[in-house]
PDB file of C-alpha atoms (C1' of nucleotides) in Angstrom:
ATOM      1  CA  MET A1445     -54.398  30.078  -1.659  1.00 64.00           C
ATOM      2  CA  SER A1446     -52.155  32.547   0.039  1.00 69.00           C
ATOM      3  CA  SER A1447     -54.394  35.341  -1.089  1.00 86.00           C
ATOM      4  CA  PHE A1448     -56.032  37.458   1.518  1.00 90.00           C
ATOM      5  CA  PHE A1449     -59.379  36.495   0.106  1.00 91.00           C
ATOM      6  CA  GLU A1450     -58.651  32.797   0.432  1.00 90.00           C
ATOM      7  CA  LYS A1451     -57.823  33.187   4.079  1.00 90.00           C
ATOM      8  CA  VAL A1452     -60.863  35.298   4.721  1.00 92.00           C
ATOM      9  CA  TYR A1453     -63.090  32.783   2.993  1.00 91.00           C
ATOM     10  CA  HIS A1454     -61.530  29.986   4.962  1.00 90.00           C
ATOM     11  CA  ILE A1455     -61.922  31.688   8.309  1.00 92.00           C
ATOM     12  CA  VAL A1456     -65.446  32.842   7.616  1.00 93.00           C
ATOM     13  CA  SER A1457     -66.394  29.340   6.580  1.00 92.00           C
ATOM     14  CA  GLN A1458     -65.014  28.130   9.908  1.00 92.00           C
ATOM     15  CA  ILE A1459     -67.299  30.351  11.936  1.00 94.00           C
ATOM     16  CA  PRO A1460     -69.504  28.068  14.037  1.00 94.00           C
ATOM     17  CA  ARG A1461     -73.252  28.504  14.188  1.00 94.00           C
ATOM     18  CA  GLY A1462     -74.423  30.865  16.866  1.00 94.00           C
ATOM     19  CA  LYS A1463     -71.210  32.856  16.774  1.00 94.00           C
ATOM     20  CA  VAL A1464     -70.070  35.925  14.942  1.00 95.00           C
ATOM     21  CA  ALA A1465     -66.700  37.395  14.047  1.00 95.00           C
ATOM     22  CA  THR A1466     -65.651  40.960  13.436  1.00 94.00           C
ATOM     23  CA  TYR A1467     -63.732  42.228  10.441  1.00 94.00           C
ATOM     24  CA  GLY A1468     -60.948  43.461  12.658  1.00 93.00           C
ATOM     25  CA  GLN A1469     -60.606  40.122  14.349  1.00 93.00           C
ATOM     26  CA  ILE A1470     -60.449  38.249  11.086  1.00 94.00           C
ATOM     27  CA  ALA A1471     -58.004  40.774   9.776  1.00 93.00           C
ATOM     28  CA  GLY A1472     -55.897  40.244  12.871  1.00 91.00           C
ATOM     29  CA  ILE A1473     -55.865  36.496  12.255  1.00 89.00           C
ATOM     30  CA  LEU A1474     -54.705  37.165   8.754  1.00 89.00           C
ATOM     31  CA  GLY A1475     -51.876  39.234  10.154  1.00 88.00           C
ATOM     32  CA  ASN A1476     -53.317  42.624   9.314  1.00 90.00           C
ATOM     33  CA  PRO A1477     -54.957  44.244  12.339  1.00 90.00           C
ATOM     34  CA  ARG A1478     -55.559  47.283  10.184  1.00 91.00           C
ATOM     35  CA  GLY A1479     -56.815  45.358   7.212  1.00 92.00           C
ATOM     36  CA  ALA A1480     -60.398  45.157   8.350  1.00 94.00           C
ATOM     37  CA  ARG A1481     -61.466  46.916   5.183  1.00 94.00           C
ATOM     38  CA  THR A1482     -59.852  44.251   3.098  1.00 94.00           C
ATOM     39  CA  VAL A1483     -61.926  41.626   4.867  1.00 94.00           C
ATOM     40  CA  GLY A1484     -65.083  43.405   3.822  1.00 92.00           C
ATOM     41  CA  TRP A1485     -63.569  43.575   0.376  1.00 93.00           C
ATOM     42  CA  ALA A1486     -63.273  39.829   0.289  1.00 92.00           C
ATOM     43  CA  MET A1487     -66.893  39.539   1.343  1.00 91.00           C
ATOM     44  CA  GLN A1488     -67.906  41.803  -1.465  1.00 88.00           C
ATOM     45  CA  ALA A1489     -66.165  39.527  -3.903  1.00 88.00           C
ATOM     46  CA  ALA A1490     -67.236  36.406  -2.048  1.00 88.00           C
ATOM     47  CA  PRO A1491     -68.941  34.016  -4.483  1.00 87.00           C
ATOM     48  CA  GLU A1492     -72.189  32.532  -3.223  1.00 84.00           C
ATOM     49  CA  GLY A1493     -70.876  29.147  -4.310  1.00 87.00           C
ATOM     50  CA  LEU A1494     -68.763  29.064  -1.184  1.00 88.00           C
ATOM     51  CA  LYS A1495     -71.855  29.462   0.983  1.00 89.00           C
ATOM     52  CA  LEU A1496     -69.955  31.828   3.216  1.00 90.00           C
ATOM     53  CA  PRO A1497     -71.937  32.877   6.301  1.00 92.00           C
ATOM     54  CA  CYS A1498     -71.241  36.514   5.618  1.00 90.00           C
ATOM     55  CA  HIS A1499     -74.206  37.326   7.832  1.00 91.00           C
ATOM     56  CA  ARG A1500     -72.078  36.049  10.708  1.00 93.00           C
ATOM     57  CA  VAL A1501     -69.384  38.523   9.872  1.00 93.00           C
ATOM     58  CA  VAL A1502     -70.081  41.905  11.374  1.00 93.00           C
ATOM     59  CA  ASN A1503     -68.177  44.995  12.366  1.00 92.00           C
ATOM     60  CA  ILE A1504     -67.108  45.900  15.872  1.00 91.00           C
ATOM     61  CA  LYS A1505     -70.451  47.570  16.441  1.00 88.00           C
ATOM     62  CA  GLY A1506     -72.335  44.381  15.785  1.00 86.00           C
ATOM     63  CA  GLU A1507     -73.799  45.732  12.592  1.00 83.00           C
ATOM     64  CA  MET A1508     -73.033  45.402   8.942  1.00 80.00           C
ATOM     65  CA  ALA A1509     -73.852  46.873   5.570  1.00 74.00           C
ATOM     66  CA  PRO A1510     -77.617  47.329   5.556  1.00 68.00           C
ATOM     67  CA  GLY A1511     -77.752  47.742   1.820  1.00 69.00           C
ATOM     68  CA  PHE A1512     -75.399  44.949   0.840  1.00 76.00           C
ATOM     69  CA  ILE A1513     -77.054  42.215   2.776  1.00 72.00           C
ATOM     70  CA  PHE A1514     -79.834  39.861   1.844  1.00 72.00           C
ATOM     71  CA  GLY A1515     -82.528  42.406   2.418  1.00 70.00           C
ATOM     72  CA  GLY A1516     -81.574  44.564   5.370  1.00 73.00           C
ATOM     73  CA  ARG A1517     -80.172  44.402   8.839  1.00 77.00           C
ATOM     74  CA  ASP A1518     -83.555  43.335  10.150  1.00 80.00           C
ATOM     75  CA  ARG A1519     -83.401  40.334   7.866  1.00 84.00           C
ATOM     76  CA  GLN A1520     -79.902  39.577   9.026  1.00 85.00           C
ATOM     77  CA  ARG A1521     -80.863  39.946  12.633  1.00 87.00           C
ATOM     78  CA  ALA A1522     -83.570  37.348  12.155  1.00 89.00           C
ATOM     79  CA  ILE A1523     -81.088  34.982  10.522  1.00 88.00           C
ATOM     80  CA  LEU A1524     -78.480  35.444  13.225  1.00 90.00           C
ATOM     81  CA  GLU A1525     -81.138  35.109  15.866  1.00 92.00           C
ATOM     82  CA  VAL A1526     -82.137  31.779  14.409  1.00 93.00           C
ATOM     83  CA  GLU A1527     -78.475  30.816  14.262  1.00 94.00           C
ATOM     84  CA  GLY A1528     -78.323  31.323  17.996  1.00 94.00           C
ATOM     85  CA  VAL A1529     -76.594  34.670  18.130  1.00 94.00           C
ATOM     86  CA  ILE A1530     -77.556  36.798  21.094  1.00 93.00           C
ATOM     87  CA  PHE A1531     -78.859  40.295  20.427  1.00 90.00           C
ATOM     88  CA  ASN A1532     -79.120  43.225  22.770  1.00 86.00           C
ATOM     89  CA  GLU A1533     -81.750  45.922  23.160  1.00 81.00           C
ATOM     90  CA  GLU A1534     -79.964  48.148  20.722  1.00 78.00           C
ATOM     91  CA  GLY A1535     -80.678  45.648  17.991  1.00 81.00           C
ATOM     92  CA  ASN A1536     -77.007  44.856  17.744  1.00 86.00           C
ATOM     93  CA  ILE A1537     -75.186  41.617  18.367  1.00 90.00           C
ATOM     94  CA  ASP A1538     -74.077  40.909  21.901  1.00 92.00           C
ATOM     95  CA  MET A1539     -70.363  40.667  21.191  1.00 91.00           C
ATOM     96  CA  ALA A1540     -69.769  39.727  24.806  1.00 89.00           C
ATOM     97  CA  LYS A1541     -71.516  36.409  24.275  1.00 92.00           C
ATOM     98  CA  SER A1542     -71.769  35.805  20.581  1.00 93.00           C
ATOM     99  CA  LYS A1543     -68.256  36.733  19.644  1.00 93.00           C
ATOM    100  CA  TRP A1544     -66.369  33.905  18.037  1.00 94.00           C
ATOM    101  CA  TYR A1545     -62.984  32.892  19.369  1.00 90.00           C
ATOM    102  CA  PRO A1546     -60.961  31.204  16.611  1.00 85.00           C
ATOM    103  CA  VAL A1547     -58.774  28.349  17.744  1.00 79.00           C
ATOM    104  CA  ASN A1548     -57.854  25.745  15.159  1.00 69.00           C
ATOM    105  CA  LEU A1549     -57.624  27.457  11.844  1.00 67.00           C
ATOM    106  CA  ASN A1550     -56.004  25.690   8.952  1.00 64.00           C
ATOM    107  CA  ILE A1551     -54.942  28.521   6.771  1.00 60.00           C
ATOM    108  CA  GLU A1552     -53.054  27.445   3.712  1.00 54.00           C
ATOM    109  CA  GLU A1553     -50.250  29.782   2.972  1.00 50.00           C
TER     110      GLU A1553
ATOM    111  C1'  DC B 584     -47.373  50.855 -13.056  1.00 83.68           C
ATOM    112  C1'  DA B 585     -50.224  54.437 -10.385  1.00 83.68           C
ATOM    113  C1'  DT B 586     -54.671  55.852  -8.563  1.00 83.68           C
ATOM    114  C1'  DT B 587     -59.209  55.057  -6.412  1.00 83.68           C
ATOM    115  C1'  DT B 588     -62.239  52.607  -3.846  1.00 83.68           C
ATOM    116  C1'  DG B 589     -64.065  49.953   0.082  1.00 83.68           C
ATOM    117  C1'  DA B 590     -69.327  45.183   3.993  1.00 83.68           C
ATOM    118  C1'  DC B 591     -63.788  49.018   8.939  1.00 83.68           C
ATOM    119  C1'  DT B 592     -60.976  50.647  12.988  1.00 83.68           C
ATOM    120  C1'  DT B 593     -58.969  53.921  15.744  1.00 83.68           C
ATOM    121  C1'  DT B 594     -58.075  58.342  17.343  1.00 83.68           C
ATOM    122  C1'  DG B 595     -59.299  63.344  18.111  1.00 83.68           C
ATOM    123  C1'  DA B 596     -62.440  67.006  19.854  1.00 83.68           C
TER     124       DA B 596
ATOM    125  C1'  DT C 200     -69.298  59.867  26.722  1.00 83.68           C
ATOM    126  C1'  DT C 201     -70.769  60.807  21.957  1.00 83.68           C
ATOM    127  C1'  DC C 202     -69.924  62.602  17.290  1.00 83.68           C
ATOM    128  C1'  DA C 203     -66.728  63.478  13.506  1.00 83.68           C
ATOM    129  C1'  DA C 204     -62.522  62.902  10.716  1.00 83.68           C
ATOM    130  C1'  DA C 205     -58.201  60.461   9.320  1.00 83.68           C
ATOM    131  C1'  DG C 206     -55.761  56.219   8.365  1.00 83.68           C
ATOM    132  C1'  DC C 207     -54.241  51.689   6.562  1.00 83.68           C
ATOM    133  C1'  DC C 208     -54.191  47.267   3.527  1.00 83.68           C
ATOM    134  C1'  DA C 209     -55.227  44.984  -0.374  1.00 83.68           C
ATOM    135  C1'  DA C 210     -57.724  44.432  -4.693  1.00 83.68           C
ATOM    136  C1'  DA C 211     -59.806  46.497  -8.755  1.00 83.68           C
ATOM    137  C1'  DT C 212     -59.605  49.763 -12.602  1.00 83.68           C
TER     138       DT C 212
END
DNA sequence: CATTTGACTTTGA
DNA sequence: TTCAAAGCCAAAT
């Protein structure tokens, strides 16, 4: 526990269906507003065994790594769309409606 | 122990 | 307002 990764995994796993969180926001919850990169780092090392909804974790632009995801941003968009996430005309996530607001997070330190 | 990298963010022009 | 470059944190090598 205590590790940045652990917290990231925990928070990501707490993301409700139909909502998405940004790296910067998660990083801010962890106490590092500038550690957005580290969040992505955790995702990179995120074991599939945790079933982390990494597709619900996107950057501030509403996009994510096209080459590191299941098969492309189009694929992810379909998944998020099914999850209930709202998309805009630009093909990006509507952060104004689908952004996740963390409330009760049990982060073990 | 020091250096590089990385699924980002913010600031500058 | 849009495009481009620098910066910061933590883990991996």
